Every structure is written in structure tokens, then in C-alpha cells.
């Protein structure tokens, strides 16, 4: 039997017009403490975004999604968070915010391969 460890994940949602409350999934963030692992994968459905808000700033939403991925990746792309550990970066990303790109609730699971979980959850819940 393969050893499995606890992981946490949150969906990244796009809320084009806050006053309407409509949203759709555009990414997933996965954190696994046992592996000191955090990663995000995103996929923006532009047609869905423009259906909910024809005047949406598509480039701005793409930039925000890239920033989520960059913060998870660490290094120069993470800016001031570059020196933070994986758990701290994850906790910062899942903090509630009132912006067009925001995190959903945190869920947990078990995995032997957190990198594979990111891809599996992206396919299952986003694409």
C-alpha cells in the first residue's frame, strides 16, 4: 500500500460582477505539508467570463490568475512572499478577499502525489 498524506485544496473562482454573485472555477491551489508543496494551475474560460460580464477585463483576470500561480511557484515570481514557506503562501492565497479573482473554501484529501492532485483537480473541477 502506498503511503498517502493529507493535502488541502481550494478552487480559484472568478466573480466578474460582485453585485450579482455569479462565479465560475478558474483554477485550483493544492498544499501538502508533508511534502512542503504548494502549486496552482489555472484555466480561464474567456467565453464564460464574457457571458457573465461582456465588459470584463480579460487581460486583468489572466494577470491575476498568473499571479496566483507565480506566488505558489515561489522565487522571483512570488515577490515579497518568495522567502515564505509553502504553507504560509497557501494560507495567504486562501484568505478571503473581495476581488474578481478569489479563493473558494478549503477542502482536504489524501494523496501520494500532490503534483498529480493539482492536475486531477483542474481536470475534474475547472475544465
Short mmCIF file of C-alpha atoms in Angstrom, two decimals:
data_model
loop_
_atom_site.label_atom_id
_atom_site.label_comp_id
_atom_site.label_asym_id
_atom_site.label_seq_id
_atom_site.Cartn_x
_atom_site.Cartn_y
_atom_site.Cartn_z
CA UNK A 1 0.00 0.00 0.00
CA UNK A 2 1.31 3.44 -0.93
CA UNK A 3 1.71 5.96 1.87
CA UNK A 4 -0.77 8.81 1.47
CA UNK A 5 -0.58 12.17 3.17
CA UNK A 6 -3.17 14.83 3.89
CA UNK A 7 -3.44 17.65 1.39
CA UNK A 8 -5.60 20.76 1.24
CA UNK A 9 -7.01 22.48 -1.80
CA UNK A 10 -9.09 25.46 -2.73
CA UNK A 11 -10.66 26.41 -6.00
CA UNK A 12 -9.82 29.76 -7.53
CA UNK A 13 -13.01 31.46 -8.63
CA UNK A 14 -13.72 34.31 -10.98
CA UNK A 15 -16.53 36.62 -9.86
CA UNK A 16 -16.92 39.06 -12.77
CA UNK A 17 -19.58 41.24 -11.11
CA UNK A 18 -19.54 41.14 -7.33
CA UNK A 19 -23.06 42.57 -7.05
CA UNK A 20 -24.51 39.62 -8.98
CA UNK A 21 -22.62 36.93 -7.06
CA UNK A 22 -22.12 34.76 -10.14
CA UNK A 23 -18.84 32.88 -10.31
CA UNK A 24 -17.05 30.07 -12.08
CA UNK A 25 -13.98 27.98 -11.31
CA UNK A 26 -10.76 29.07 -13.00
CA UNK A 27 -8.09 27.22 -11.05
CA UNK A 28 -7.05 25.12 -8.10
CA UNK A 29 -4.43 25.56 -5.38
CA UNK A 30 -3.04 22.45 -3.67
CA UNK A 31 -0.97 22.38 -0.47
CA UNK A 32 0.59 19.31 1.14
CA UNK A 33 2.51 19.98 4.34
CA UNK A 34 4.24 16.57 4.33
CA UNK A 35 5.91 17.44 1.02
CA UNK A 36 6.23 21.19 1.72
CA UNK A 37 4.38 21.51 -1.57
CA UNK A 38 2.13 24.24 -2.90
CA UNK A 39 1.09 24.71 -6.52
CA UNK A 40 -1.69 26.27 -8.54
CA UNK A 41 -2.96 25.56 -12.03
CA UNK A 42 -5.42 27.83 -13.77
CA UNK A 43 -7.59 27.78 -16.86
CA UNK A 44 -9.64 30.80 -17.90
CA UNK A 45 -12.76 30.15 -19.96
CA UNK A 46 -12.96 33.51 -21.72
CA UNK A 47 -16.35 32.75 -23.27
CA UNK A 48 -17.83 32.09 -19.82
CA UNK A 49 -16.23 35.25 -18.42
CA UNK A 50 -17.60 37.41 -21.22
CA UNK A 51 -21.04 35.76 -20.99
CA UNK A 52 -21.25 36.84 -17.36
CA UNK A 53 -19.73 40.27 -18.00
CA UNK A 54 -19.28 41.44 -21.60
CA UNK A 55 -17.13 44.32 -20.34
CA UNK A 56 -14.80 42.15 -18.24
CA UNK A 57 -11.09 42.93 -18.20
CA UNK A 58 -9.89 39.61 -19.64
CA UNK A 59 -6.22 40.62 -19.53
CA UNK A 60 -6.58 41.70 -15.90
CA UNK A 61 -8.19 38.41 -14.89
CA UNK A 62 -5.45 36.47 -16.72
CA UNK A 63 -2.80 38.53 -14.89
CA UNK A 64 -4.43 37.80 -11.52
CA UNK A 65 -4.54 34.07 -12.28
CA UNK A 66 -0.86 34.12 -13.35
CA UNK A 67 -0.05 35.90 -10.06
CA UNK A 68 -1.66 33.04 -8.10
CA UNK A 69 0.47 30.51 -9.98
CA UNK A 70 3.58 32.67 -9.52
CA UNK A 71 3.07 33.04 -5.80
CA UNK A 72 2.80 29.27 -5.45
CA UNK A 73 5.91 28.70 -7.56
CA UNK A 74 8.00 30.88 -5.27
CA UNK A 75 11.20 32.53 -6.42
CA UNK A 76 11.13 35.92 -8.11
CA UNK A 77 7.55 35.40 -9.30
CA UNK A 78 6.37 35.32 -5.67
CA UNK A 79 7.55 38.87 -4.94
CA UNK A 80 7.71 39.58 -1.20
CA UNK A 81 6.41 36.08 -0.44
CA UNK A 82 9.44 34.46 -2.13
CA UNK A 83 11.04 33.70 1.24
CA UNK A 84 7.87 32.31 2.81
CA UNK A 85 7.38 28.57 3.17
CA UNK A 86 4.75 26.70 1.16
CA UNK A 87 2.20 26.71 3.98
CA UNK A 88 2.40 30.44 4.52
CA UNK A 89 1.97 31.12 0.78
CA UNK A 90 -1.05 28.80 0.69
CA UNK A 91 -2.65 30.47 3.72
CA UNK A 92 -2.15 33.90 2.16
CA UNK A 93 -3.77 32.77 -1.10
CA UNK A 94 -6.83 31.24 0.57
CA UNK A 95 -7.55 34.31 2.71
CA UNK A 96 -10.99 35.74 1.83
CA UNK A 97 -10.96 38.76 -0.46
CA UNK A 98 -13.45 40.84 -2.38
CA UNK A 99 -11.87 40.88 -5.81
CA UNK A 100 -12.73 39.45 -9.20
CA UNK A 101 -10.36 36.50 -8.61
CA UNK A 102 -10.88 34.93 -5.19
CA UNK A 103 -10.44 31.62 -3.35
CA UNK A 104 -13.22 29.23 -2.54
CA UNK A 105 -13.45 27.19 0.68
CA UNK A 106 -10.65 24.80 1.64
CA UNK A 107 -11.17 21.05 1.27
CA UNK A 108 -8.95 18.12 2.26
CA UNK A 109 -7.98 14.74 0.91
CA UNK A 110 -5.25 12.11 0.91
CA UNK A 111 -2.56 11.78 -1.73
CA UNK A 112 0.71 10.06 -2.51
CA UNK A 113 1.45 12.60 -5.26
CA UNK A 114 0.40 16.22 -4.68
CA UNK A 115 1.57 17.32 -8.15
CA UNK A 116 -0.78 14.78 -9.71
CA UNK A 117 -3.62 16.06 -7.50
CA UNK A 118 -3.27 19.55 -8.94
CA UNK A 119 -3.74 18.21 -12.47
CA UNK A 120 -6.54 15.81 -11.46
CA UNK A 121 -8.50 18.53 -9.66
CA UNK A 122 -8.00 21.01 -12.52
CA UNK A 123 -9.50 18.50 -14.96
CA UNK A 124 -12.28 17.43 -12.60
CA UNK A 125 -13.40 20.81 -11.25
CA UNK A 126 -12.25 23.51 -13.65
CA UNK A 127 -12.02 22.40 -17.29
#
